[in-house]
mmCIF file with all atom_site columns, C-alpha atoms in Angstrom:
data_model
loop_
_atom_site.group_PDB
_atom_site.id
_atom_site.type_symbol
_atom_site.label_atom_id
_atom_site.label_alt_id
_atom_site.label_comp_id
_atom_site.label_asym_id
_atom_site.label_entity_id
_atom_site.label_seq_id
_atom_site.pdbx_PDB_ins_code
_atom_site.Cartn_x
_atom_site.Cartn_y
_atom_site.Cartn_z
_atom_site.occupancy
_atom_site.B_iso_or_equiv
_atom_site.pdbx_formal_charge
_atom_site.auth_seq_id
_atom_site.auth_comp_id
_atom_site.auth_asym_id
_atom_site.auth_atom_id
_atom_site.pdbx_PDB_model_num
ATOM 1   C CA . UNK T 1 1   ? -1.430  72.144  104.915 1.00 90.00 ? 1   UNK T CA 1
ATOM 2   C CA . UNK T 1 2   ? 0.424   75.127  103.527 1.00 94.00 ? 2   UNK T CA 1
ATOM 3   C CA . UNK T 1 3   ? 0.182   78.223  105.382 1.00 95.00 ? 3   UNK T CA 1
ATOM 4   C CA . UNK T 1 4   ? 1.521   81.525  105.324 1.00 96.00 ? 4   UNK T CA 1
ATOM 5   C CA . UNK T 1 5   ? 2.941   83.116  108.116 1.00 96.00 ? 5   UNK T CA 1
ATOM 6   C CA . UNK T 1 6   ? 2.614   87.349  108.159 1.00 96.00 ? 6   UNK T CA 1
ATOM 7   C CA . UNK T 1 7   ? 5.534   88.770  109.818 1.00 96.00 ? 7   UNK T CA 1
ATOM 8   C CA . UNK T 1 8   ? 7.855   91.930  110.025 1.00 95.00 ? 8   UNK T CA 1
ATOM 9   C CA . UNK T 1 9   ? 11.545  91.634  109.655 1.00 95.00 ? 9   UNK T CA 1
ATOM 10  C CA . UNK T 1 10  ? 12.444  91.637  113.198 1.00 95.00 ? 10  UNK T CA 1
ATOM 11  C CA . UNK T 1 11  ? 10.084  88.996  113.808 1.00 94.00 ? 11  UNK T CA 1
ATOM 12  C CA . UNK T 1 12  ? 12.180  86.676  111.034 1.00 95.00 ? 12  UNK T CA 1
ATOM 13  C CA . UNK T 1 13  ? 15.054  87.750  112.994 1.00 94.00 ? 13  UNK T CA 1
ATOM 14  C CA . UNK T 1 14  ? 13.841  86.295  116.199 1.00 93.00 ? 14  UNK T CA 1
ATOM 15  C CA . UNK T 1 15  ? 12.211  83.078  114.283 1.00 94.00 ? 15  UNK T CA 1
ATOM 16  C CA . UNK T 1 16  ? 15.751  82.839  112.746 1.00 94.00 ? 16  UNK T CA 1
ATOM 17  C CA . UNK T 1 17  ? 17.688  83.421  116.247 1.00 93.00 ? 17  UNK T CA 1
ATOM 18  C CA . UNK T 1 18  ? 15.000  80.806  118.267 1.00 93.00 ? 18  UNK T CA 1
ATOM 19  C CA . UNK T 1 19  ? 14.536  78.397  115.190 1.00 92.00 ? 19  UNK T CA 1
ATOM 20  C CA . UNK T 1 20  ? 10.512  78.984  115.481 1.00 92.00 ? 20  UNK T CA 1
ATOM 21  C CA . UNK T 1 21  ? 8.069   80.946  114.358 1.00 90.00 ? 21  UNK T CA 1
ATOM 22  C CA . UNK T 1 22  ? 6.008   80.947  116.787 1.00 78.00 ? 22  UNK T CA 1
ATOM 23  C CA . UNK T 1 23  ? 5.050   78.624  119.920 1.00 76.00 ? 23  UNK T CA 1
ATOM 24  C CA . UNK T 1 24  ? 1.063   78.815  119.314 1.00 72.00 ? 24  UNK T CA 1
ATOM 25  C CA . UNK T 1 25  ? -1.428  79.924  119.136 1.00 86.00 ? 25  UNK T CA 1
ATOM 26  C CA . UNK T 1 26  ? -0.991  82.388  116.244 1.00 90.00 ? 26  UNK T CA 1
ATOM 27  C CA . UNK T 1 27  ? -2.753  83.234  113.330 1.00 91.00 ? 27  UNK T CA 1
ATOM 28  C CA . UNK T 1 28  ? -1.738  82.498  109.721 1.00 93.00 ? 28  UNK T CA 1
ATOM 29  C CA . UNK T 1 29  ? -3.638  82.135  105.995 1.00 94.00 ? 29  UNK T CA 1
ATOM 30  C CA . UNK T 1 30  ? -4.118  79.450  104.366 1.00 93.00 ? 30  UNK T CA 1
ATOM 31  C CA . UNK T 1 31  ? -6.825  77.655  101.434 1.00 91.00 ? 31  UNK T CA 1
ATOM 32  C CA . UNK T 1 32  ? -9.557  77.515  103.893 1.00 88.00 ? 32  UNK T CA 1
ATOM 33  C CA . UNK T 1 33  ? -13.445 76.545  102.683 1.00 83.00 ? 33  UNK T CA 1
ATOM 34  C CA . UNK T 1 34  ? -14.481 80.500  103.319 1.00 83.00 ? 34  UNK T CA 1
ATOM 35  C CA . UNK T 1 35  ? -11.510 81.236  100.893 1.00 84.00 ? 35  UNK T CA 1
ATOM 36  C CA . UNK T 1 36  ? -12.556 79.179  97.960  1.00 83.00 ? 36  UNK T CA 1
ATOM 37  C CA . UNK T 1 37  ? -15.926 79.891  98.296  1.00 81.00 ? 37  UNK T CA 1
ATOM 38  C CA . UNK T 1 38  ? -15.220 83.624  97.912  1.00 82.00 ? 38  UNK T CA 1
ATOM 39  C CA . UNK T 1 39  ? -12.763 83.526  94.988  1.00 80.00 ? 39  UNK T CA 1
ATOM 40  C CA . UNK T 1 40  ? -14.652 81.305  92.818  1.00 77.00 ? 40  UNK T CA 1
ATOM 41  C CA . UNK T 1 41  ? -11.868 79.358  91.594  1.00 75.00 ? 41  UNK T CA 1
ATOM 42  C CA . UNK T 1 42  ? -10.565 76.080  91.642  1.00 80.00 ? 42  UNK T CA 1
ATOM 43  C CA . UNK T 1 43  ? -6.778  76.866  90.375  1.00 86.00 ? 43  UNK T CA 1
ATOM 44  C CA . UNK T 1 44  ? -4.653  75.871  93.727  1.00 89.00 ? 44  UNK T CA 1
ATOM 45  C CA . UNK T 1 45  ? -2.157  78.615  92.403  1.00 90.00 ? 45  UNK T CA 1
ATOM 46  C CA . UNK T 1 46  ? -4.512  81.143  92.375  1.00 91.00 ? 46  UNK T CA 1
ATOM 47  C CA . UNK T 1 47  ? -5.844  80.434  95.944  1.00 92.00 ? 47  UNK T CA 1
ATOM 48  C CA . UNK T 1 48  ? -2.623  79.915  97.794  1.00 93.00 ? 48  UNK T CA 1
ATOM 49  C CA . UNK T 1 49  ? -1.784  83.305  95.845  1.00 93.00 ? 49  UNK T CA 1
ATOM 50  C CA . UNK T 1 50  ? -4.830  84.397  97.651  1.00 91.00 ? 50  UNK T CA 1
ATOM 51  C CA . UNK T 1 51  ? -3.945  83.484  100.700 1.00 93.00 ? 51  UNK T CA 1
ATOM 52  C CA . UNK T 1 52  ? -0.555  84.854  100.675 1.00 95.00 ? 52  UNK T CA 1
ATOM 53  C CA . UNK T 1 53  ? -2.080  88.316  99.720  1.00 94.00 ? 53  UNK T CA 1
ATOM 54  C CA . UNK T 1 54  ? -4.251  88.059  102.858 1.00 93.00 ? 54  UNK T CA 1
ATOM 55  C CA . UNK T 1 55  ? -0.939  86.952  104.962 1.00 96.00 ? 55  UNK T CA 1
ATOM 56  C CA . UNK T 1 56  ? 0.643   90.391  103.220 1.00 96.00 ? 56  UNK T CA 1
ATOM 57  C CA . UNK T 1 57  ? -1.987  92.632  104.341 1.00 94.00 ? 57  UNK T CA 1
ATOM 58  C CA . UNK T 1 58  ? -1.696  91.284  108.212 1.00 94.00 ? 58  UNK T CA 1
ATOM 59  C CA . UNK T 1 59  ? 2.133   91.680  107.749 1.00 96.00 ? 59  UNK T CA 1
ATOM 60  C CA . UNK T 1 60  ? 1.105   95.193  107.157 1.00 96.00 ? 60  UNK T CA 1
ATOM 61  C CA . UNK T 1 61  ? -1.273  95.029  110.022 1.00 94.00 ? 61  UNK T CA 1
ATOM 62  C CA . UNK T 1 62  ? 1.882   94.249  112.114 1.00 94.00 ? 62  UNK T CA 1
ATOM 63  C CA . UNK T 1 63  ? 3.970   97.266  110.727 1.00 95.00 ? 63  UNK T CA 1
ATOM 64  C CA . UNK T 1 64  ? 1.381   99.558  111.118 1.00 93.00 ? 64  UNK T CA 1
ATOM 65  C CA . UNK T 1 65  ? 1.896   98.640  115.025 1.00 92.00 ? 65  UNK T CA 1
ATOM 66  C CA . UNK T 1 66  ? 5.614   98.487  114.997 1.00 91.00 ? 66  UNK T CA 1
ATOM 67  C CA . UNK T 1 67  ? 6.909   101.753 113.848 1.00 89.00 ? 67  UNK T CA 1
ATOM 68  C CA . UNK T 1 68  ? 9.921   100.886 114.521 1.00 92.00 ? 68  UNK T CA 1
ATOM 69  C CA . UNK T 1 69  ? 10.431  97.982  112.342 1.00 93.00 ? 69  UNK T CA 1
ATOM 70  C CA . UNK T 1 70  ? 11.472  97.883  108.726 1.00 94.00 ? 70  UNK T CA 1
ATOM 71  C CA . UNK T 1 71  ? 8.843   98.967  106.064 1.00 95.00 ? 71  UNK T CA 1
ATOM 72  C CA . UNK T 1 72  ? 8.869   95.992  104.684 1.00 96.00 ? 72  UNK T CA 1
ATOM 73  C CA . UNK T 1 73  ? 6.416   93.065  104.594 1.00 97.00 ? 73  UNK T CA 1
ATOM 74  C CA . UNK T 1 74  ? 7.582   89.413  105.468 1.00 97.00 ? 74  UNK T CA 1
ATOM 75  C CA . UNK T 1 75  ? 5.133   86.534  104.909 1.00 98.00 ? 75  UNK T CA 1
ATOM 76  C CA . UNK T 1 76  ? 6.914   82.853  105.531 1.00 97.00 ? 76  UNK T CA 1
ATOM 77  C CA . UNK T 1 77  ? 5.159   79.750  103.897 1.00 97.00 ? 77  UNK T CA 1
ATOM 78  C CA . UNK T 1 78  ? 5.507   77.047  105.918 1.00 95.00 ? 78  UNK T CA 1
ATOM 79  C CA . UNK T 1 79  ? 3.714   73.138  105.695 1.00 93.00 ? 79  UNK T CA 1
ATOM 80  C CA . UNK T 1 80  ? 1.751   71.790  109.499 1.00 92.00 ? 80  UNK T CA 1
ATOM 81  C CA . UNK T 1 81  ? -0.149  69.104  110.057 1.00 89.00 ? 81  UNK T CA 1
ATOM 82  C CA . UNK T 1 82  ? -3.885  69.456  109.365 1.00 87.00 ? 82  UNK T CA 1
ATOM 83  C CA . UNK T 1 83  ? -3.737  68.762  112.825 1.00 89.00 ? 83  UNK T CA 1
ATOM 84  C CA . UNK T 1 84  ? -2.775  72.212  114.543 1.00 86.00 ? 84  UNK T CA 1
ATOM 85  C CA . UNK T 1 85  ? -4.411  74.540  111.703 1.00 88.00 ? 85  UNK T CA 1
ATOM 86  C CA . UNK T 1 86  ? -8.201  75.503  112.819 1.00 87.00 ? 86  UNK T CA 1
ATOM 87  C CA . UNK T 1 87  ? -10.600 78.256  111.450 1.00 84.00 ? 87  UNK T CA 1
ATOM 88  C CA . UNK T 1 88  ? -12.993 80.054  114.281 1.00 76.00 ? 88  UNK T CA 1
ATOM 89  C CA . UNK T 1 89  ? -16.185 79.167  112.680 1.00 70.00 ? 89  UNK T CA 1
ATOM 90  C CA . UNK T 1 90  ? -17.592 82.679  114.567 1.00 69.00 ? 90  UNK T CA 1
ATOM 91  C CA . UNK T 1 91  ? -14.841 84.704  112.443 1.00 69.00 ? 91  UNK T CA 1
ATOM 92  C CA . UNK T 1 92  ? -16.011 82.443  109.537 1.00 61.00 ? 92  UNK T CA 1
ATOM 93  C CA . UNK T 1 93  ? -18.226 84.920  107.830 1.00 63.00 ? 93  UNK T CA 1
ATOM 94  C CA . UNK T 1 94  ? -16.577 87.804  108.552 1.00 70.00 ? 94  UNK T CA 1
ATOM 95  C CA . UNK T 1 95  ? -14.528 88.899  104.929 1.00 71.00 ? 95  UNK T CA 1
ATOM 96  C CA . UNK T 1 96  ? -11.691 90.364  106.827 1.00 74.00 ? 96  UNK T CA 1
ATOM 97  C CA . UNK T 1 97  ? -11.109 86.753  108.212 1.00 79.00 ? 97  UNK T CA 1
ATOM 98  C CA . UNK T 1 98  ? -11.586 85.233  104.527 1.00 84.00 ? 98  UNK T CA 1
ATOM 99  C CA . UNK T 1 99  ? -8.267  82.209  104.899 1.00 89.00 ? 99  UNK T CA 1
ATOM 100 C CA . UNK T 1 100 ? -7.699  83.517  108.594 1.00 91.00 ? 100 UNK T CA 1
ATOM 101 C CA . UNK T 1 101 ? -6.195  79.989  110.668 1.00 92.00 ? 101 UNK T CA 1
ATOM 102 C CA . UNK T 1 102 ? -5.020  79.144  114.681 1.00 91.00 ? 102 UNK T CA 1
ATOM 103 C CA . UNK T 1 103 ? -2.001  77.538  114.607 1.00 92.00 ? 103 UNK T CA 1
ATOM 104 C CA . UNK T 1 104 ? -1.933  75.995  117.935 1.00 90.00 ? 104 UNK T CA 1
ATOM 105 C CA . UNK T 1 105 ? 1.038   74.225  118.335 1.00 83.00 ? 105 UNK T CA 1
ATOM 106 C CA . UNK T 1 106 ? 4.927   75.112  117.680 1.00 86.00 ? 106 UNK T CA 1
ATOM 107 C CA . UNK T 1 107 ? 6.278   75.788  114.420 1.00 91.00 ? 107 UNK T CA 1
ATOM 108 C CA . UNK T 1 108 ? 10.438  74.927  113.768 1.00 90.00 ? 108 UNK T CA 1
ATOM 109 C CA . UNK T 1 109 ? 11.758  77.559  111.538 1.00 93.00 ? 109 UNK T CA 1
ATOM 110 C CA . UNK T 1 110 ? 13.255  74.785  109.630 1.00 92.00 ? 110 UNK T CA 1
ATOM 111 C CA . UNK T 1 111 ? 9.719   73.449  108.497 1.00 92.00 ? 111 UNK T CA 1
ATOM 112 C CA . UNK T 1 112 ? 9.351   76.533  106.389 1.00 94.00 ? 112 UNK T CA 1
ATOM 113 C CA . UNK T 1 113 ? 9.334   76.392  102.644 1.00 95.00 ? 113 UNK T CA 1
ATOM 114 C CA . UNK T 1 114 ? 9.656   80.002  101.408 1.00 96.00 ? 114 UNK T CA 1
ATOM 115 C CA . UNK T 1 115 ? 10.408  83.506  102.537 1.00 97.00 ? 115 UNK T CA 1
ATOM 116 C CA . UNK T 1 116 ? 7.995   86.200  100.746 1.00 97.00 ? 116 UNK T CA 1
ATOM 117 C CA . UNK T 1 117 ? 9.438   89.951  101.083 1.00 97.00 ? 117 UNK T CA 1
ATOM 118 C CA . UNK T 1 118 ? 9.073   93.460  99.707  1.00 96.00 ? 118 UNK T CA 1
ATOM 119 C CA . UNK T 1 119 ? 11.835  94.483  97.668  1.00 94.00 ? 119 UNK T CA 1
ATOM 120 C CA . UNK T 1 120 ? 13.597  97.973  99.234  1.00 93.00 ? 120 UNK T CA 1
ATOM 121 C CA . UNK T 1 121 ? 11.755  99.812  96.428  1.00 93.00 ? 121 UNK T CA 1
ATOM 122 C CA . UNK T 1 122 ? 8.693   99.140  97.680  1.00 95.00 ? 122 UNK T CA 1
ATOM 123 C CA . UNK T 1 123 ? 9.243   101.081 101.404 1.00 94.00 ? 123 UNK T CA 1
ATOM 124 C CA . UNK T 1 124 ? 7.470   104.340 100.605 1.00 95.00 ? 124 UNK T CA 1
ATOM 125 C CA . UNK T 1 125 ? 4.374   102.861 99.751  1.00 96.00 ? 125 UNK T CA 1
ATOM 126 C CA . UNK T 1 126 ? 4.588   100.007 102.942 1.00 96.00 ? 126 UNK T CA 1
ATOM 127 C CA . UNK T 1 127 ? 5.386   103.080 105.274 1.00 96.00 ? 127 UNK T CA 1
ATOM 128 C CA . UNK T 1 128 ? 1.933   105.171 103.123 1.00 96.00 ? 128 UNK T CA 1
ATOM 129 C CA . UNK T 1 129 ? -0.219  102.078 103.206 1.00 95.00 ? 129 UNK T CA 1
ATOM 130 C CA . UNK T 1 130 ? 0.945   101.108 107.151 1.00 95.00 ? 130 UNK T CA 1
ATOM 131 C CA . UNK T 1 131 ? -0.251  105.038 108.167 1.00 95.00 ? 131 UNK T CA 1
ATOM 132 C CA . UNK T 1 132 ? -3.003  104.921 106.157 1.00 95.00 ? 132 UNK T CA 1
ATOM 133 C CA . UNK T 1 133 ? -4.365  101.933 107.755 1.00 93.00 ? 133 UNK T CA 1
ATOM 134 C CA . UNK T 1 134 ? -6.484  103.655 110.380 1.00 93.00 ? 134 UNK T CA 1
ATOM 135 C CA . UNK T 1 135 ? -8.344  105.467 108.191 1.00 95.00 ? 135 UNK T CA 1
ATOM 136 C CA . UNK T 1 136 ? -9.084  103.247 105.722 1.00 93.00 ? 136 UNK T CA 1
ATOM 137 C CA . UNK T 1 137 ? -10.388 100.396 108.426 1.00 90.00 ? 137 UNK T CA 1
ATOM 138 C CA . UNK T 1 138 ? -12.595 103.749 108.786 1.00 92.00 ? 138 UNK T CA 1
ATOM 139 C CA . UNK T 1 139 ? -14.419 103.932 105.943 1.00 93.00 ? 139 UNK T CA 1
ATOM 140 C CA . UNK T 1 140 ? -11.866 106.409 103.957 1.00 95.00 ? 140 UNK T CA 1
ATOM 141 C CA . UNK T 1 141 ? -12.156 105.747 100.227 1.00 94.00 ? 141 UNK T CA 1
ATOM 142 C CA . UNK T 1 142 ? -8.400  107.450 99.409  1.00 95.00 ? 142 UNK T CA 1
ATOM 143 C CA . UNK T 1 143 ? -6.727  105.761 102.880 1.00 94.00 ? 143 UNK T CA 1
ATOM 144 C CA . UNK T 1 144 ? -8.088  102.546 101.452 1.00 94.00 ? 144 UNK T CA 1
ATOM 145 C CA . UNK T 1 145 ? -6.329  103.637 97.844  1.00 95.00 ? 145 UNK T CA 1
ATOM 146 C CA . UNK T 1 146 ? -3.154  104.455 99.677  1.00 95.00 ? 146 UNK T CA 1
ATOM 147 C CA . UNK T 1 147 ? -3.190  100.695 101.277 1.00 94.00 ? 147 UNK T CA 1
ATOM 148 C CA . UNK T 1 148 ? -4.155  99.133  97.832  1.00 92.00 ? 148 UNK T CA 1
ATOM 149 C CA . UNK T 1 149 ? -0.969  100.967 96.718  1.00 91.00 ? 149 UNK T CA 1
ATOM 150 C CA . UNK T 1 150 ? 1.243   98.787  98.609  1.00 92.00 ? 150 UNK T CA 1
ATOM 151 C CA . UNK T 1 151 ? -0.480  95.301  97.020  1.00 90.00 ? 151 UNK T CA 1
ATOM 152 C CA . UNK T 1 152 ? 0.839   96.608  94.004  1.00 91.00 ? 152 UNK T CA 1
ATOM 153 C CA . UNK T 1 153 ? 4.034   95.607  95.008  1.00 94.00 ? 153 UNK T CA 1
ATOM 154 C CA . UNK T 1 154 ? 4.657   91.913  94.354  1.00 93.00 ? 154 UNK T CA 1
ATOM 155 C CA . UNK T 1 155 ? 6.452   90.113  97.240  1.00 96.00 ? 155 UNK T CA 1
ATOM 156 C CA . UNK T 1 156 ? 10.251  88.501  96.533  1.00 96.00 ? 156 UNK T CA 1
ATOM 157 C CA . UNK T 1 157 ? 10.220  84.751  96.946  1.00 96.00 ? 157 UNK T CA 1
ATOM 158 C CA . UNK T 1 158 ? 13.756  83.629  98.703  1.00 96.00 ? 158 UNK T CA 1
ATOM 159 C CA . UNK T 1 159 ? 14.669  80.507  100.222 1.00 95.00 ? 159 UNK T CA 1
ATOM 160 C CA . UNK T 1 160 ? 14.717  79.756  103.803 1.00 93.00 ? 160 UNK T CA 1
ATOM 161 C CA . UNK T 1 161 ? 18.547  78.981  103.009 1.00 93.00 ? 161 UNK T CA 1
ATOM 162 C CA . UNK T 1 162 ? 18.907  83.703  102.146 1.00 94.00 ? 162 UNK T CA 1
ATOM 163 C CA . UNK T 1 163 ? 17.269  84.187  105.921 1.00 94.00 ? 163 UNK T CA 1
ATOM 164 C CA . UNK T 1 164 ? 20.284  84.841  107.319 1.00 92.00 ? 164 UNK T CA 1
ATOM 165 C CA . UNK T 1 165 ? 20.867  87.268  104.373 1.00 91.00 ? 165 UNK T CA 1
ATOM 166 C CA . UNK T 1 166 ? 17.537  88.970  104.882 1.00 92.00 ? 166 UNK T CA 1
ATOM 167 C CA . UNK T 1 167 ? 18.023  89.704  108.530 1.00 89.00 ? 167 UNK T CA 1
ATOM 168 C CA . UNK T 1 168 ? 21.332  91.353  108.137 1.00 83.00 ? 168 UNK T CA 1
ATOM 169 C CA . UNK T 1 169 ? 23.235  87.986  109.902 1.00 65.00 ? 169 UNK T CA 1
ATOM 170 C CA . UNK T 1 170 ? 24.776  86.469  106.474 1.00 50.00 ? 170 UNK T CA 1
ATOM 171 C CA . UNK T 1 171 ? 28.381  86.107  105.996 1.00 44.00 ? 171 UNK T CA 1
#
């Protein structure tokens, strides 16, 4: 199963120095049931698209609590075993969980298939969107604009071979 992996830079930067990206459990996005169900289509392009979208806005999630970290948001793609990928079936109606999975078990680095960042352009309107967060989980109709700004960004695909590049350890 594919899944996508939200991050923050300095979390790449530790999966890159330990090799994983996590020991388990963590959460990740993937084509779940819930997911195709509520985008009514059947193009696998379109839903893992989905998916990654919903791994982007937890990346932001995890900038919004890590003010010191780069304004920029890191989603990895990486293939498990059907095995170790689980949805909570009492999150399973809940639309903010829409593609949510438990990855229980390790994950090597070198299982990943893609790196998905923000361009440096797109900082402003991360660091907007990541302060704006509050708010719009609040109900506000322009916070909520301000973190729909930042989707308008498209994420970079790189290889897992430009990590080192991306967390400022290339030669």
């Amino acid at each position: 199963m594919r899944v996508y992996v939200p991050m923050t830079l300095p979390g790449l930067a530790e999966a890159y120095q330990t090799g994983e990206l996590g020991a388990g459990p963590f959460v990740a996005y993937a084509v779940t049931p819930a997911l195709r169900e509520w985008y009514l289509s059947d193009d696998i392009e379109e839903l893992e698209y989905a998916a990654l979208s919903r791994a982007a806005l937890a990346s932001l999630r995890l900038l919004a609590g890590r003010p010191d970290a780069p304004r920029r948001r890191v989603v990895v793609a990486v293939d498990v075993p059907d095995r170790v990928a689980s949805t909570d079936p009492d999150r399973g109606l809940d639309p903010a969980a829409l593609g949510e999975v438990r990855i229980s078990g390790s994950v090597a680095l070198a299982k990943a298939a893609s790196v998905h960042v923000d361009a440096p352009d797109a900082e402003a309107d991360v660091t907007a969107a990541a302060d704006a967060l509050p708010a719009a989980d609040g109900g506000d109709d322009d916070a909520q604009f301000v973190v729909d700004g930042a989707e308008d960004h498209e994420l970079l695909w790189f290889a897992t071979q430009e990590i080192p590049n991306l967390v400022g350890r290339g030669d």
